[in-house]
Every structure is written in structure tokens, then in C-alpha cells.
XYZ file of C-alpha atoms in Angstrom:
332
model
C -10.569 68.506 -14.044
C -13.982 69.383 -12.714
C -15.584 66.663 -10.579
C -19.257 66.356 -11.413
C -22.030 64.996 -9.263
C -22.326 62.026 -11.635
C -18.648 61.143 -11.093
C -19.102 61.295 -7.329
C -22.141 59.044 -7.587
C -20.218 56.472 -9.678
C -17.308 56.542 -7.232
C -19.664 55.903 -4.318
C -21.137 52.888 -6.109
C -17.649 51.443 -6.784
C -16.583 51.914 -3.162
C -19.733 50.136 -1.983
C -19.134 47.215 -4.304
C -15.471 47.024 -3.243
C -16.418 46.907 0.432
C -18.621 43.848 -0.209
C -16.164 42.085 -2.536
C -13.064 42.140 -0.300
C -14.587 40.338 2.710
C -16.143 37.699 0.425
C -12.818 37.043 -1.289
C -10.977 36.941 2.047
C -13.516 34.513 3.467
C -13.212 32.299 0.393
C -9.430 32.243 0.612
C -9.623 31.481 4.326
C -12.046 28.580 3.815
C -9.680 26.993 1.294
C -6.858 26.936 3.812
C -8.851 25.385 6.662
C -8.324 21.616 6.625
C -9.876 19.387 7.724
C -13.506 20.520 7.812
C -15.104 17.086 7.329
C -14.465 13.372 7.648
C -11.345 11.918 6.047
C -11.372 8.451 4.504
C -8.370 6.194 4.020
C -8.951 3.572 1.335
C -7.390 0.135 1.840
C -7.295 -2.063 -1.250
C -7.408 -5.344 0.676
C -9.670 -7.032 3.200
C -9.426 -6.172 6.918
C -6.678 -7.656 9.048
C -3.665 -7.379 6.783
C -0.727 -4.981 6.977
C -2.325 -2.185 4.885
C -5.423 -2.297 7.075
C -3.345 -2.245 10.275
C -1.469 0.860 9.118
C -4.641 2.652 8.022
C -6.258 2.099 11.403
C -3.153 3.298 13.249
C -3.272 6.552 11.261
C -7.043 6.878 11.676
C -6.966 6.497 15.448
C -4.148 8.996 15.860
C -5.562 11.572 13.452
C -9.042 11.493 14.948
C -7.580 12.563 18.249
C -5.322 15.276 16.850
C -7.599 16.661 14.105
C -10.991 16.381 15.781
C -12.799 14.954 12.729
C -13.810 11.367 11.897
C -11.164 9.400 10.006
C -12.736 6.386 8.318
C -11.026 3.276 6.964
C -12.733 1.960 3.830
C -11.774 -1.498 2.523
C -12.099 -1.806 -1.263
C -10.462 -5.130 -2.187
C -10.120 -6.711 -5.590
C -8.355 -6.609 -8.949
C -4.870 -6.529 -7.429
C -5.638 -3.318 -5.568
C -6.820 -1.513 -8.701
C -10.429 -1.074 -7.567
C -9.582 0.970 -4.505
C -6.715 2.785 -6.216
C -8.966 3.819 -9.103
C -11.461 5.285 -6.631
C -8.772 7.447 -5.031
C -7.139 8.425 -8.322
C -10.465 9.854 -9.527
C -11.311 11.646 -6.271
C -10.883 15.353 -5.639
C -7.351 16.295 -4.511
C -8.671 17.959 -1.365
C -7.051 15.822 1.330
C -10.265 14.003 2.247
C -9.662 10.791 0.254
C -6.349 9.003 0.720
C -4.896 5.627 -0.231
C -2.685 3.090 1.474
C -0.395 2.523 -1.481
C 1.362 -0.796 -2.030
C 4.248 -2.111 -4.080
C 1.638 -3.991 -6.122
C -0.403 -0.948 -7.052
C 2.429 1.468 -7.770
C 5.309 -0.754 -8.934
C 3.840 -3.984 -10.362
C 0.387 -3.471 -11.832
C 1.528 -1.056 -14.514
C 3.592 -3.842 -16.105
C 1.111 -6.630 -15.363
C -2.189 -5.243 -16.640
C -2.808 -4.667 -20.344
C -5.143 -1.777 -19.578
C -5.260 0.449 -16.523
C -8.035 2.924 -15.708
C -5.455 5.093 -13.940
C -1.713 5.672 -14.064
C -0.066 4.061 -11.015
C 2.431 6.917 -10.644
C 1.165 10.023 -12.436
C -2.357 9.926 -10.964
C -1.173 10.143 -7.352
C 0.560 12.572 -5.043
C 3.103 10.818 -2.786
C 2.762 11.675 0.901
C 5.038 9.348 2.849
C 6.483 5.878 3.033
C 4.758 4.083 5.919
C 6.336 0.712 6.622
C 7.686 -2.472 5.125
C 7.352 -6.104 6.069
C 9.075 -9.254 4.867
C 6.974 -11.677 2.946
C 7.058 -15.159 4.386
C 6.611 -18.512 2.712
C 4.261 -20.612 4.818
C 3.077 -24.129 4.018
C 0.344 -26.473 5.101
C 1.693 -28.560 7.979
C 0.533 -31.783 6.331
C 2.717 -31.134 3.301
C 5.561 -32.859 5.169
C 8.374 -30.423 4.417
C 10.574 -28.742 7.004
C 12.747 -26.444 4.916
C 13.023 -24.797 1.533
C 15.185 -27.548 0.032
C 12.569 -30.195 0.826
C 9.806 -28.037 -0.670
C 11.740 -27.529 -3.906
C 12.416 -31.256 -4.205
C 8.726 -32.040 -3.651
C 7.615 -29.441 -6.203
C 10.012 -30.810 -8.809
C 8.751 -34.330 -8.182
C 5.144 -33.188 -8.616
C 5.076 -30.479 -11.314
C 1.906 -28.355 -11.270
C 0.420 -30.384 -8.413
C 1.384 -27.946 -5.668
C -0.359 -24.597 -5.416
C 0.613 -21.269 -3.942
C -1.845 -18.631 -2.821
C -1.541 -14.871 -2.630
C -3.726 -11.922 -1.684
C -4.339 -11.121 -5.345
C -2.932 -11.119 -8.847
C -0.148 -8.593 -9.220
C 0.516 -8.121 -5.522
C 4.024 -8.428 -4.145
C 2.895 -11.761 -2.688
C 2.032 -13.050 -6.156
C 5.324 -11.732 -7.530
C 7.206 -13.389 -4.656
C 5.843 -16.679 -5.942
C 6.771 -15.849 -9.528
C 10.313 -14.950 -8.448
C 10.488 -18.237 -6.515
C 9.415 -20.167 -9.619
C 11.938 -18.329 -11.773
C 14.873 -18.901 -9.421
C 14.134 -22.584 -8.667
C 12.608 -23.810 -11.924
C 9.622 -25.384 -10.143
C 6.149 -25.507 -11.636
C 3.507 -24.552 -9.067
C 0.054 -23.116 -9.746
C -0.966 -19.678 -8.509
C -4.296 -19.348 -6.683
C -5.203 -15.672 -6.187
C -7.550 -14.463 -3.443
C -9.128 -11.121 -2.657
C -7.188 -11.001 0.608
C -5.627 -12.929 3.445
C -9.011 -13.521 5.098
C -9.816 -16.055 2.382
C -6.357 -17.496 1.711
C -5.207 -18.446 5.201
C -8.157 -20.716 6.052
C -7.566 -22.536 2.754
C -3.894 -22.961 3.632
C -4.684 -24.330 7.103
C -7.244 -26.773 5.688
C -4.921 -27.913 2.896
C -6.885 -26.576 -0.072
C -3.678 -24.838 -1.135
C -0.149 -26.094 -0.501
C 1.646 -22.879 0.350
C 1.194 -19.163 0.623
C 3.322 -16.081 0.304
C 2.005 -13.702 2.935
C 3.113 -10.604 4.802
C 4.937 -11.703 7.929
C 2.850 -9.254 9.948
C -0.315 -11.042 8.803
C 0.841 -14.624 9.420
C 2.936 -14.158 12.545
C 0.252 -15.142 15.055
C -0.600 -18.313 13.088
C 3.074 -19.228 12.796
C 3.682 -18.775 16.510
C 0.448 -20.652 17.258
C 1.634 -23.649 15.227
C -1.226 -23.536 12.716
C 1.052 -23.144 9.695
C 4.726 -23.905 9.022
C 7.016 -21.023 8.069
C 9.903 -21.989 5.778
C 11.556 -18.695 4.879
C 11.312 -14.924 4.891
C 11.883 -13.134 1.605
C 14.315 -10.476 2.844
C 18.113 -10.631 2.767
C 18.245 -10.544 6.573
C 16.123 -12.309 9.162
C 13.283 -10.356 10.705
C 13.623 -9.174 14.328
C 9.959 -10.115 14.766
C 10.718 -13.773 13.969
C 14.492 -14.334 14.044
C 14.029 -18.099 14.068
C 12.772 -18.090 10.442
C 15.681 -18.327 7.975
C 15.880 -16.319 4.760
C 15.542 -17.639 1.224
C 19.188 -16.692 0.613
C 20.363 -18.777 3.554
C 18.678 -21.823 1.994
C 20.255 -21.685 -1.436
C 18.580 -18.750 -3.187
C 21.142 -15.927 -2.944
C 19.794 -12.506 -3.886
C 16.151 -13.456 -3.327
C 14.478 -10.333 -1.951
C 10.807 -9.364 -2.035
C 9.583 -6.744 0.410
C 6.002 -5.686 0.841
C 5.924 -1.954 1.460
C 3.139 0.494 2.095
C 2.773 4.211 1.579
C 0.285 7.022 1.968
C -0.905 8.499 -1.316
C -3.376 11.192 -2.371
C -4.907 11.993 -5.769
C -2.701 13.887 -8.206
C -2.567 17.685 -7.982
C -2.864 17.844 -4.200
C -1.657 21.252 -3.067
C 1.933 21.396 -1.728
C 0.583 22.807 1.536
C -1.697 19.806 2.114
C 1.027 17.403 1.018
C 3.339 18.909 3.618
C 0.636 18.834 6.315
C -0.252 15.195 5.668
C 3.414 14.206 5.594
C 3.993 15.870 8.969
C 0.916 14.158 10.469
C 2.075 10.768 9.193
C 5.604 11.185 10.502
C 4.304 12.357 13.861
C 2.094 9.287 14.224
C 4.616 6.666 13.136
C 7.415 8.158 15.227
C 5.444 7.753 18.449
C 7.271 5.274 20.671
C 4.221 3.103 21.426
C 3.112 3.020 17.782
C 6.602 2.050 16.615
C 6.880 -0.655 19.284
C 3.519 -2.215 18.397
C 4.189 -2.189 14.664
C 7.627 -3.757 15.075
C 6.146 -6.470 17.280
C 3.655 -7.310 14.528
C 6.355 -7.617 11.865
C 6.040 -4.136 10.373
C 9.048 -1.824 10.188
C 7.807 1.801 10.221
C 10.014 4.257 8.321
C 8.196 7.485 7.404
C 10.052 9.872 5.148
C 9.657 12.669 2.633
C 7.463 12.620 -0.499
C 10.621 12.896 -2.607
C 12.107 9.761 -1.033
C 8.874 7.889 -1.710
C 8.869 9.000 -5.357
C 12.391 7.671 -5.860
C 11.490 4.343 -4.236
C 8.423 3.881 -6.434
C 10.453 4.505 -9.602
C 13.164 2.067 -8.527
C 10.675 -0.646 -7.565
C 8.756 -0.168 -10.827
C 11.917 -0.931 -12.776
C 12.709 -4.009 -10.657
C 9.285 -5.622 -10.669
C 8.628 -4.701 -14.289
C 11.509 -7.017 -15.211
C 10.090 -9.829 -13.036
C 6.653 -9.482 -14.653
C 8.206 -9.509 -18.119
C 10.243 -12.653 -17.384
C 7.241 -14.410 -15.862
C 5.145 -13.734 -18.957
C 2.216 -12.749 -16.740
C -0.322 -10.451 -18.360
C -3.856 -9.517 -17.331
C -6.551 -7.544 -19.119
């Protein structure tokens, strides 16, 4: 075949275009693999000071040092955690917006709320389990009860007069109260709050009778004598407060209600980023000083794989779905 001058000219044009296209494509591919390039935010669905907030700030401090970018903690309380979770669910799956997941958001709210603006499982990418903490039943000191038996007797003598607070409708703290009502037959009124910052002062002042709270949140008040702890909601006593008996020890065998926390990202996060974030989380929570401080505050850190977290969420959804159904609780 005879090569004409026109063919040579066309070939030269193609080679020129190719030389510009390849670097641009390579640069684009490279930019997509560089993470992080900007600030990361970790959304906490409760007010500052509680266990989710503590964990978020532990991650933020560690990551800022290792990644060299700002890591911001953003508190978005309300609606049983749904406000903050909705924000994350609808964010870009680029690793820059993350969520401190809770048993309430991912295992309870789906059964509790009539309508959800997001799916508590399908709209998130699991990163890692973070930690768990017992819930603890604390009462106002003026209530005049010293153990669980005395509280149950008082509640039965005064149906619907006693109140129990929680950090929000649908949280594990609310469901702890519902499970308590179901197993004892008492009638006590639920008073939901946006977070512990509002509920604890009301407990201390006597505006509410009792409160189911994370042990990590109430521990300093318990040790300071400002509130009376009656029981932890785990099957075994907590190493952080071994003097507090369990519900099971006081006549409620099988009573178990853990608050647990996880790190979640929006759905469709790339496997590479999921793996990177999981490794960062495990590295932080396995540090000796971090583990020691969390254990001392009543939190038991136990990072793991995304697959382990997925299995836990499914199991907990089944468990708490049954509790919600039996309680008859429903919210719009």
C-alpha cells in the first residue's frame, strides 16, 4: 500500500493527540488514588461528651497526626441519631464524611420508625467495630432505693409516676428501658432527650426518676456520688466499675443491652478506601495508651473487619426488632 502525504499528516495529528491524552488520563487516575487531600469530618449523632463523641475525638486526634489533614468532629444530634446518619448516607462516598454508627441507628431505628429517609444498613459501608459499653441504670439519690428489687417494688406501687430518661427515642438506652419494662411488668414513663448533656442534670435535680445511660458517660458522676447506680445491663460486671451488680444478678436473668459503636461510610465506598480506613481505625484503637484510657472510661475497644461488623449489625437488627415489636413503639 502506498503511503500518501495525507496519511502521514493524519498519523502525525493522532500521535500528537495521543501524547496529550495519556498524561491527562494518568494524572486523573493518580488523583483518584491520593487520599486524603482535604479535611475529613466524623459525624456524631449525639451531643458532646458521650461515648460516640469520645471515640470520634480519639480517631480525629490520631488521624490528624498520621494523615496530616484536619479531622473534624461534627455533632448532629436529634431524631434518634437519624439526622446525622441521613447527612452521611447522602454524602459522597469519597472517604471525607464518616459516621460514628450506633446500635440505635443501624439495628433499632429501622423497626421503630414508620418512615426512614435512608436505609440503616444498605445506605452505608461498614468500616470497623469501634467499642462497646454497658448501659447502666442510675437513679436520683432522693428516690430512696438501693437496689433493683426496691426500684421494681416502688414502680409497681406507683404505676406511671416514675420516669426514665434516655439520650433519644430509639437509642439502645431507650430500648434498655423498654426491655426493663417488659421483663418486670412495671409502668414507667419514657422521657427522651437529645443527649446526655440534657438528661443527667435533670436526673441529678430529680426532674426524672432514673436514667439508662452509657456507663462511660455516667462513671464520673457515679464515683462522685451525684447519682446512684443500681445495675449494669451486661451479663457480666464491668471491669471499669466491678462494684455495680448486673441486672441478671438481681433477678432478671438474660437481661443484656450493650451500647456499641462503629465507623461507617456512605454506601459504595471503594474497597481500597474501606481497607485503608479499617487499617487506620485498627491502628488507632490498638495503641496501648488509647486502649488503656478507653477501658478506664468504661469503653471496651474491639476493632475488627468490615465483614464482622456486617454480621453484628444483622444479628442486632433481628434482636432489637423483636423488642421494638413487643413494646409496640412506633414513630413517624
